[in-house]
Coordinates of N, CA and C in Angstrom, one line a residue:
M436 N 0.9 -1.2 0.0 CA 0.0 0.0 0.0 C 0.9 1.2 0.0
T437 N 0.6 2.2 -0.8 CA 1.3 3.4 -0.9 C 0.7 4.4 0.1
T438 N 1.6 5.0 1.0 CA 1.1 5.9 1.9 C 1.9 7.2 1.7
T439 N 1.2 8.3 1.6 CA 1.8 9.6 1.4 C 1.2 10.7 2.3
T440 N 1.9 11.6 2.7 CA 1.4 12.8 3.3 C 2.1 14.0 2.8
N441 N 1.4 15.0 2.5 CA 2.0 16.2 2.0 C 1.4 17.4 2.7
S442 N 2.3 18.3 3.2 CA 1.8 19.5 3.9 C 2.4 20.7 3.2
P443 N 1.6 21.8 3.1 CA 0.2 21.8 3.3 C -0.5 21.1 2.1
A444 N -1.6 20.5 2.4 CA -2.3 19.8 1.3 C -3.4 20.7 0.8
H445 N -3.4 20.8 -0.5 CA -4.4 21.6 -1.2 C -5.0 20.7 -2.3
H446 N -5.9 19.8 -1.9 CA -6.5 18.9 -2.8 C -7.7 19.5 -3.5
R447 N -7.8 19.2 -4.8 CA -8.9 19.8 -5.6 C -10.2 19.1 -5.1
Q448 N -11.2 19.8 -5.2 CA -12.5 19.2 -4.9 C -13.0 18.4 -6.1
L449 N -14.0 17.5 -5.9 CA -14.5 16.7 -7.0 C -15.0 17.7 -8.1
G450 N -14.6 17.4 -9.3 CA -15.0 18.2 -10.5 C -14.4 19.5 -10.6
D451 N -13.5 19.9 -9.7 CA -12.8 21.2 -9.8 C -11.7 21.2 -10.8
Q452 N -11.8 22.1 -11.8 CA -10.8 22.3 -12.8 C -10.1 23.6 -12.7
T453 N -10.4 24.4 -11.7 CA -9.9 25.8 -11.6 C -8.4 25.8 -11.5
W454 N -7.8 24.8 -11.0 CA -6.4 24.7 -10.9 C -5.7 24.9 -12.2
Q455 N -6.3 24.6 -13.3 CA -5.7 24.7 -14.6 C -5.3 26.1 -15.0
T456 N -6.0 27.1 -14.4 CA -5.6 28.5 -14.7 C -4.2 28.8 -14.2
D457 N -3.8 28.1 -13.2 CA -2.4 28.4 -12.6 C -1.3 27.5 -13.3
A458 N -1.7 26.6 -14.2 CA -0.8 25.7 -14.8 C 0.1 26.5 -15.8
V459 N 1.4 26.1 -15.8 CA 2.4 26.7 -16.7 C 2.1 26.3 -18.2
C460 N 1.4 25.2 -18.4 CA 1.2 24.8 -19.8 C 0.0 25.6 -20.4
Q461 N -0.7 26.4 -19.7 CA -1.7 27.2 -20.3 C -1.1 28.4 -21.1
S462 N -1.5 28.4 -22.3 CA -0.9 29.4 -23.2 C -1.6 30.8 -22.9
T463 N -0.8 31.8 -22.8 CA -1.3 33.2 -22.6 C -0.6 34.1 -23.7
E464 N -1.1 35.3 -23.7 CA -0.5 36.3 -24.6 C 1.0 36.5 -24.3
Y465 N 1.4 36.4 -23.0 CA 2.8 36.6 -22.7 C 3.6 35.3 -22.5
N466 N 2.9 34.2 -22.6 CA 3.5 32.9 -22.4 C 2.9 31.9 -23.4
P467 N 3.3 32.0 -24.7 CA 2.7 31.1 -25.6 C 3.3 29.7 -25.5
V468 N 2.4 28.7 -25.3 CA 2.8 27.3 -25.2 C 2.1 26.5 -26.2
D469 N 2.8 25.7 -26.9 CA 2.2 24.8 -27.9 C 1.7 23.6 -27.2
P470 N 0.4 23.3 -27.1 CA -0.1 22.2 -26.4 C 0.4 20.8 -27.0
E471 N 0.9 20.8 -28.2 CA 1.3 19.6 -28.9 C 2.6 19.0 -28.2
I472 N 3.3 19.9 -27.5 CA 4.5 19.3 -26.9 C 4.2 18.4 -25.7
F473 N 3.0 18.4 -25.2 CA 2.5 17.5 -24.2 C 2.0 16.2 -24.7
F474 N 1.9 16.0 -26.0 CA 1.4 14.8 -26.6 C 2.4 14.3 -27.6
P475 N 3.7 14.1 -27.2 CA 4.7 13.6 -28.2 C 4.6 12.1 -28.5
E476 N 5.2 11.8 -29.6 CA 5.4 10.3 -29.9 C 6.5 9.8 -29.0
P477 N 6.5 8.5 -28.7 CA 7.5 8.0 -27.8 C 9.0 8.3 -28.2
D478 N 9.2 8.5 -29.5 CA 10.6 8.7 -29.9 C 11.0 10.2 -30.0
E479 N 10.0 11.1 -29.7 CA 10.3 12.5 -29.8 C 10.8 13.0 -28.4
T480 N 12.1 12.7 -28.2 CA 12.7 13.0 -26.9 C 12.9 14.5 -26.6
A481 N 13.0 15.3 -27.6 CA 13.2 16.7 -27.4 C 11.9 17.3 -26.9
K482 N 10.7 16.9 -27.5 CA 9.4 17.3 -27.0 C 9.2 16.9 -25.6
I483 N 9.5 15.6 -25.3 CA 9.3 15.1 -23.9 C 10.1 15.9 -22.9
A484 N 11.4 16.2 -23.3 CA 12.3 17.0 -22.3 C 11.7 18.4 -22.1
T485 N 11.2 19.0 -23.2 CA 10.7 20.4 -23.1 C 9.4 20.4 -22.2
A486 N 8.5 19.4 -22.4 CA 7.3 19.3 -21.6 C 7.6 19.1 -20.2
K487 N 8.6 18.2 -19.9 CA 8.9 17.9 -18.5 C 9.6 19.1 -17.8
A488 N 10.4 19.9 -18.6 CA 11.0 21.1 -18.1 C 9.9 22.1 -17.7
L489 N 8.9 22.3 -18.5 CA 7.8 23.2 -18.1 C 7.0 22.6 -16.9
C490 N 6.8 21.3 -16.8 CA 6.1 20.8 -15.7 C 6.9 21.0 -14.4
R491 N 8.2 20.9 -14.4 CA 9.0 21.1 -13.2 C 8.8 22.5 -12.6
Q492 N 8.5 23.5 -13.5 CA 8.2 24.8 -13.0 C 6.8 25.1 -12.5
C493 N 5.9 24.1 -12.7 CA 4.5 24.3 -12.5 C 4.1 24.3 -11.1
P494 N 3.4 25.3 -10.6 CA 2.9 25.2 -9.2 C 1.8 24.2 -8.9
V495 N 1.1 23.7 -10.0 CA 0.0 22.8 -9.8 C 0.3 21.4 -10.3
R496 N 1.6 21.1 -10.4 CA 2.1 19.8 -10.9 C 1.5 18.6 -10.2
R497 N 1.4 18.7 -8.9 CA 0.9 17.5 -8.1 C -0.6 17.4 -8.4
T498 N -1.3 18.5 -8.5 CA -2.7 18.5 -8.7 C -3.0 18.0 -10.1
C499 N -2.2 18.4 -11.1 CA -2.3 17.9 -12.4 C -2.1 16.4 -12.5
L500 N -1.1 15.9 -11.8 CA -0.9 14.4 -11.8 C -2.1 13.7 -11.1
D501 N -2.5 14.2 -10.0 CA -3.7 13.6 -9.3 C -4.9 13.6 -10.2
A502 N -5.1 14.7 -10.9 CA -6.3 14.7 -11.8 C -6.2 13.7 -13.0
A503 N -4.9 13.5 -13.5 CA -4.7 12.5 -14.5 C -4.9 11.1 -14.0
L504 N -4.4 10.9 -12.8 CA -4.6 9.5 -12.2 C -6.0 9.2 -11.9
E505 N -6.7 10.2 -11.2 CA -8.1 10.0 -10.8 C -9.0 9.9 -11.9
G506 N -8.7 10.6 -13.0 CA -9.6 10.6 -14.2 C -9.3 9.5 -15.2
G507 N -8.2 8.7 -14.9 CA -7.9 7.7 -15.8 C -7.2 8.1 -17.1
D508 N -6.7 9.4 -17.0 CA -6.1 10.0 -18.2 C -4.8 9.3 -18.5
T509 N -4.7 8.6 -19.7 CA -3.5 7.9 -20.0 C -2.8 8.5 -21.2
D510 N -3.2 9.6 -21.7 CA -2.6 10.3 -22.9 C -1.8 11.5 -22.5
G511 N -0.6 11.6 -23.1 CA 0.2 12.8 -23.0 C 1.0 12.9 -21.7
I512 N 1.7 14.0 -21.5 CA 2.5 14.2 -20.3 C 1.6 15.0 -19.4
R513 N 1.4 14.5 -18.2 CA 0.6 15.2 -17.2 C 1.3 15.1 -15.8
G514 N 1.4 16.2 -15.1 CA 2.1 16.2 -13.8 C 3.5 15.9 -13.9
G515 N 4.1 16.1 -15.1 CA 5.6 15.9 -15.3 C 5.9 14.5 -15.6
L516 N 4.9 13.6 -15.8 CA 5.2 12.2 -16.1 C 4.6 11.8 -17.5
T517 N 5.3 11.0 -18.2 CA 4.8 10.5 -19.5 C 3.8 9.4 -19.2
E518 N 3.1 9.0 -20.3 CA 2.1 7.9 -20.2 C 2.7 6.6 -19.6
E519 N 3.9 6.3 -20.0 CA 4.6 5.1 -19.5 C 4.9 5.2 -18.0
E520 N 5.4 6.4 -17.6 CA 5.7 6.6 -16.2 C 4.5 6.6 -15.3
R521 N 3.4 7.1 -15.8 CA 2.1 7.1 -15.0 C 1.5 5.7 -14.9
G522 N 1.8 4.8 -15.8 CA 1.2 3.5 -15.9 C 1.2 2.7 -14.5
P523 N 2.4 2.6 -13.9 CA 2.4 1.9 -12.6 C 1.6 2.7 -11.5
L524 N 1.6 4.0 -11.6 CA 0.8 4.8 -10.6 C -0.7 4.5 -10.8
H525 N -1.2 4.4 -12.1 CA -2.6 4.0 -12.3 C -2.9 2.7 -11.7
E526 N -2.0 1.7 -11.8 CA -2.3 0.4 -11.2 C -2.3 0.5 -9.7
K527 N -1.5 1.3 -9.0 CA -1.5 1.4 -7.6 C -2.5 2.4 -7.0
L528 N -3.2 3.1 -7.8 CA -4.0 4.2 -7.3 C -5.1 3.7 -6.3
A529 N -5.7 2.6 -6.6 CA -6.8 2.2 -5.7 C -6.3 1.9 -4.2
N530 N -5.0 1.6 -4.1 CA -4.4 1.4 -2.8 C -3.7 2.6 -2.2
R531 N -3.8 3.7 -2.9 CA -3.1 4.9 -2.3 C -3.8 5.3 -1.0
L532 N -3.0 5.7 0.0 CA -3.5 6.1 1.3 C -2.8 7.4 1.6
D533 N -3.4 8.5 1.4 CA -2.9 9.8 1.7 C -3.7 10.4 2.8
Y534 N -3.0 10.4 4.0 CA -3.8 10.9 5.2 C -4.2 12.3 5.1
S535 N -3.5 13.1 4.3 CA -4.0 14.5 4.2 C -5.3 14.5 3.5
R536 N -5.6 13.6 2.6 CA -6.9 13.5 1.9 C -8.0 13.0 2.9
V537 N -7.6 12.1 3.8 CA -8.5 11.5 4.8 C -8.9 12.7 5.7
N538 N -7.9 13.4 6.2 CA -8.2 14.5 7.1 C -9.0 15.6 6.5
A539 N -8.7 15.9 5.2 CA -9.5 16.9 4.5 C -11.0 16.5 4.4
T540 N -11.2 15.2 4.2 CA -12.6 14.7 4.1 C -13.3 14.8 5.4
I541 N -12.6 14.4 6.5 CA -13.2 14.4 7.8 C -13.5 15.9 8.2
A542 N -12.7 16.8 7.7 CA -13.0 18.2 7.9 C -14.1 18.8 7.1
G543 N -14.6 18.0 6.1 CA -15.8 18.4 5.3 C -15.5 18.8 3.9
R544 N -14.2 18.7 3.5 CA -13.9 19.0 2.1 C -14.3 17.9 1.2
D545 N -14.7 18.2 0.0 CA -15.2 17.3 -1.0 C -14.0 16.8 -1.9
V546 N -13.3 15.9 -1.4 CA -12.0 15.5 -2.0 C -12.2 14.1 -2.7
H547 N -11.6 13.9 -3.8 CA -11.6 12.6 -4.5 C -10.8 11.6 -3.6
L548 N -11.4 10.5 -3.3 CA -10.8 9.4 -2.5 C -10.6 8.1 -3.2
T549 N -9.5 7.4 -2.9 CA -9.4 6.0 -3.4 C -10.2 5.1 -2.5
H550 N -10.3 3.9 -2.9 CA -11.0 2.9 -2.0 C -10.4 2.8 -0.7
T551 N -9.1 2.7 -0.6 CA -8.4 2.6 0.7 C -8.6 3.9 1.5
E552 N -8.6 5.0 0.9 CA -8.8 6.3 1.6 C -10.2 6.4 2.2
R553 N -11.2 5.9 1.4 CA -12.6 5.8 1.9 C -12.7 5.0 3.2
R554 N -12.0 3.8 3.2 CA -12.0 2.9 4.3 C -11.4 3.7 5.5
A555 N -10.3 4.4 5.3 CA -9.6 5.1 6.3 C -10.5 6.2 6.9
V556 N -11.3 6.9 6.0 CA -12.2 7.9 6.5 C -13.3 7.2 7.4
E557 N -13.8 6.1 7.0 CA -14.8 5.4 7.8 C -14.2 5.1 9.2
H558 N -13.0 4.5 9.2 CA -12.4 4.2 10.5 C -12.1 5.4 11.4
A559 N -11.6 6.4 10.8 CA -11.3 7.7 11.5 C -12.6 8.3 12.0
A560 N -13.6 8.3 11.2 CA -14.9 8.9 11.6 C -15.5 8.1 12.8
Y561 N -15.4 6.8 12.7 CA -15.9 5.9 13.8 C -15.1 6.2 15.1
R562 N -13.8 6.2 15.0 CA -12.9 6.5 16.2 C -13.2 7.9 16.8
H563 N -13.5 8.8 16.0 CA -13.8 10.2 16.5 C -15.2 10.5 16.8
G564 N -16.1 9.5 16.7 CA -17.5 9.6 17.1 C -18.3 10.4 16.1
V565 N -17.9 10.4 14.9 CA -18.7 11.1 13.9 C -20.0 10.4 13.7
S566 N -21.1 11.1 13.6 CA -22.4 10.4 13.4 C -22.5 9.7 12.1
E567 N -23.4 8.8 12.0 CA -23.7 8.1 10.7 C -24.2 9.0 9.7
Q568 N -25.0 10.0 10.1 CA -25.5 11.0 9.1 C -24.4 11.8 8.5
R569 N -23.4 12.2 9.4 CA -22.3 13.0 8.9 C -21.4 12.1 8.0
L570 N -21.2 10.9 8.4 CA -20.3 10.0 7.5 C -21.0 9.8 6.2
A571 N -22.3 9.7 6.2 CA -23.0 9.5 4.9 C -22.9 10.8 4.0
W572 N -22.9 11.9 4.7 CA -22.8 13.2 3.9 C -21.3 13.3 3.4
L573 N -20.3 13.0 4.2 CA -18.9 13.1 3.8 C -18.6 12.2 2.6
L574 N -19.1 11.0 2.7 CA -18.8 10.0 1.6 C -19.8 9.9 0.5
K575 N -20.8 10.7 0.6 CA -21.9 10.8 -0.5 C -22.5 9.4 -0.6
V576 N -22.9 8.8 0.5 CA -23.6 7.5 0.5 C -24.9 7.7 1.3
T577 N -25.7 6.6 1.3 CA -26.9 6.7 2.1 C -26.6 6.5 3.6
E578 N -27.5 7.0 4.4 CA -27.3 6.7 5.9 C -27.3 5.3 6.2
E579 N -28.1 4.5 5.4 CA -28.2 3.1 5.6 C -26.8 2.4 5.4
H580 N -26.2 2.9 4.3 CA -24.8 2.4 4.0 C -23.8 2.8 5.1
A581 N -23.9 4.0 5.6 CA -23.0 4.4 6.6 C -23.2 3.6 7.9
K582 N -24.5 3.3 8.2 CA -24.8 2.5 9.4 C -24.2 1.1 9.2
K583 N -24.3 0.5 8.0 CA -23.8 -0.8 7.7 C -22.3 -0.8 7.9
R584 N -21.6 0.2 7.4 CA -20.1 0.3 7.5 C -19.7 0.4 9.0
Y585 N -20.5 1.2 9.8 CA -20.2 1.3 11.2 C -20.4 0.0 11.9
R586 N -21.4 -0.8 11.5 CA -21.7 -2.1 12.1 C -20.5 -3.0 11.8
E587 N -20.0 -3.0 10.6 CA -18.9 -3.8 10.2 C -17.6 -3.4 11.0
I588 N -17.4 -2.1 11.2 CA -16.2 -1.7 11.9 C -16.4 -2.1 13.4
R589 N -17.6 -2.0 14.0 CA -17.8 -2.4 15.4 C -17.5 -3.9 15.5
R590 N -18.0 -4.7 14.5 CA -17.8 -6.1 14.5 C -16.3 -6.5 14.4
A591 N -15.6 -5.8 13.6 CA -14.2 -6.0 13.4 C -13.4 -5.7 14.7
E592 N -13.8 -4.6 15.3 CA -13.2 -4.2 16.6 C -13.4 -5.2 17.7
R593 N -14.7 -5.7 17.7 CA -15.0 -6.7 18.7 C -14.2 -8.0 18.5
N594 N -14.2 -8.4 17.2 CA -13.5 -9.7 16.9 C -12.0 -9.5 17.2
R595 N -11.4 -8.3 16.9 CA -10.0 -8.1 17.2 C -9.7 -8.3 18.7
T596 N -10.7 -7.7 19.5 CA -10.5 -7.8 21.0 C -10.6 -9.3 21.4
L597 N -11.6 -10.0 20.8 CA -11.8 -11.4 21.2 C -10.6 -12.3 20.8
N598 N -10.0 -12.0 19.7 CA -8.9 -12.8 19.2 C -7.5 -12.5 19.8
Q599 N -7.5 -11.5 20.7 CA -6.2 -11.2 21.4 C -5.8 -12.3 22.3
P600 N -4.6 -12.7 22.3 CA -4.2 -13.8 23.2 C -4.3 -13.3 24.6
K601 N -4.8 -14.2 25.4 CA -4.9 -13.9 26.9 C -3.6 -14.1 27.5
E602 N -3.3 -13.2 28.5 CA -2.1 -13.3 29.2 C -2.1 -14.6 30.1
T603 N -1.0 -15.3 30.1 CA -1.0 -16.5 31.0 C -0.7 -16.0 32.4
V604 N -1.4 -16.6 33.3 CA -1.3 -16.2 34.7 C -0.5 -17.3 35.4
L605 N 0.7 -16.9 35.9 CA 1.5 -17.9 36.6 C 1.0 -18.1 38.0
P606 N 1.1 -19.4 38.5 CA 0.7 -19.6 39.9 C 1.6 -18.8 40.8
P607 N 1.1 -18.5 42.0 CA 1.9 -17.7 42.9 C 3.2 -18.4 43.2
E608 N 4.2 -17.6 43.5 CA 5.6 -18.1 43.8 C 5.6 -18.7 45.2
V609 N 6.3 -19.8 45.3 CA 6.6 -20.4 46.6 C 8.1 -20.4 46.8
D610 N 8.5 -19.7 47.9 CA 9.9 -19.6 48.2 C 10.7 -19.0 47.0
G611 N 10.1 -18.0 46.3 CA 10.8 -17.3 45.2 C 10.8 -18.1 43.9
E612 N 10.2 -19.3 43.9 CA 10.2 -20.0 42.6 C 8.8 -20.4 42.3
H613 N 8.5 -20.5 41.0 CA 7.2 -21.0 40.5 C 7.2 -22.5 40.6
P614 N 6.1 -23.1 41.1 CA 6.0 -24.6 41.1 C 6.2 -25.2 39.7
V615 N 6.9 -26.3 39.6 CA 7.1 -27.0 38.3 C 6.1 -28.0 38.1
R616 N 5.6 -28.1 36.9 CA 4.6 -29.1 36.5 C 5.3 -30.4 36.0
D617 N 4.8 -31.5 36.3 CA 5.4 -32.7 35.7 C 4.7 -33.0 34.4
D618 N 5.0 -34.1 33.7 CA 4.5 -34.4 32.4 C 3.0 -34.5 32.3
F619 N 2.3 -34.7 33.4 CA 0.9 -34.9 33.4 C 0.2 -33.6 33.7
G620 N 0.9 -32.5 33.9 CA 0.3 -31.2 34.1 C -0.1 -30.9 35.6
T621 N 0.4 -31.8 36.5 CA 0.1 -31.5 37.9 C 1.3 -30.9 38.5
A622 N 1.0 -30.2 39.6 CA 2.1 -29.5 40.3 C 3.0 -30.6 40.9
A623 N 4.3 -30.5 40.8 CA 5.2 -31.5 41.4 C 5.5 -31.1 42.8

């Protein structure tokens, strides 16, 4: 499982594309950028190097990469990575666990979450006593689903407690030594 934390975290909200106005790749009157450099053929190394150089200067590079991964965008250079470089990240995305995203969601932000992050939100909300109604609102699910998830978490917590090994209690010491048991389990 991939775990990341970034501070300060500025995660885009679901459907938010406003970050693109701050992107270096946006062509302006004073900064003309040819969008074709971000969609090079695999053998066009000069275009790839130019696009990556622009991405390294970009203040929203991480957001761009997140948007590409979360949206399943496999074309072109996004967030400073080529299609091939993003491939393994696409495969690992469902297991990403970024606690800054979890915390942002608990705080009420509408942040895109992976499956693993959604589970972490559920556990954090349960531990912090967040109501089922609030959890339903945070995760955009029905209250019935939130109740079901809390029941599953309670059951898992209970089973974890039941499956804990019990401490073995030694018999009281006699003259500074514990009595020895013979092969039949009786005190010698």
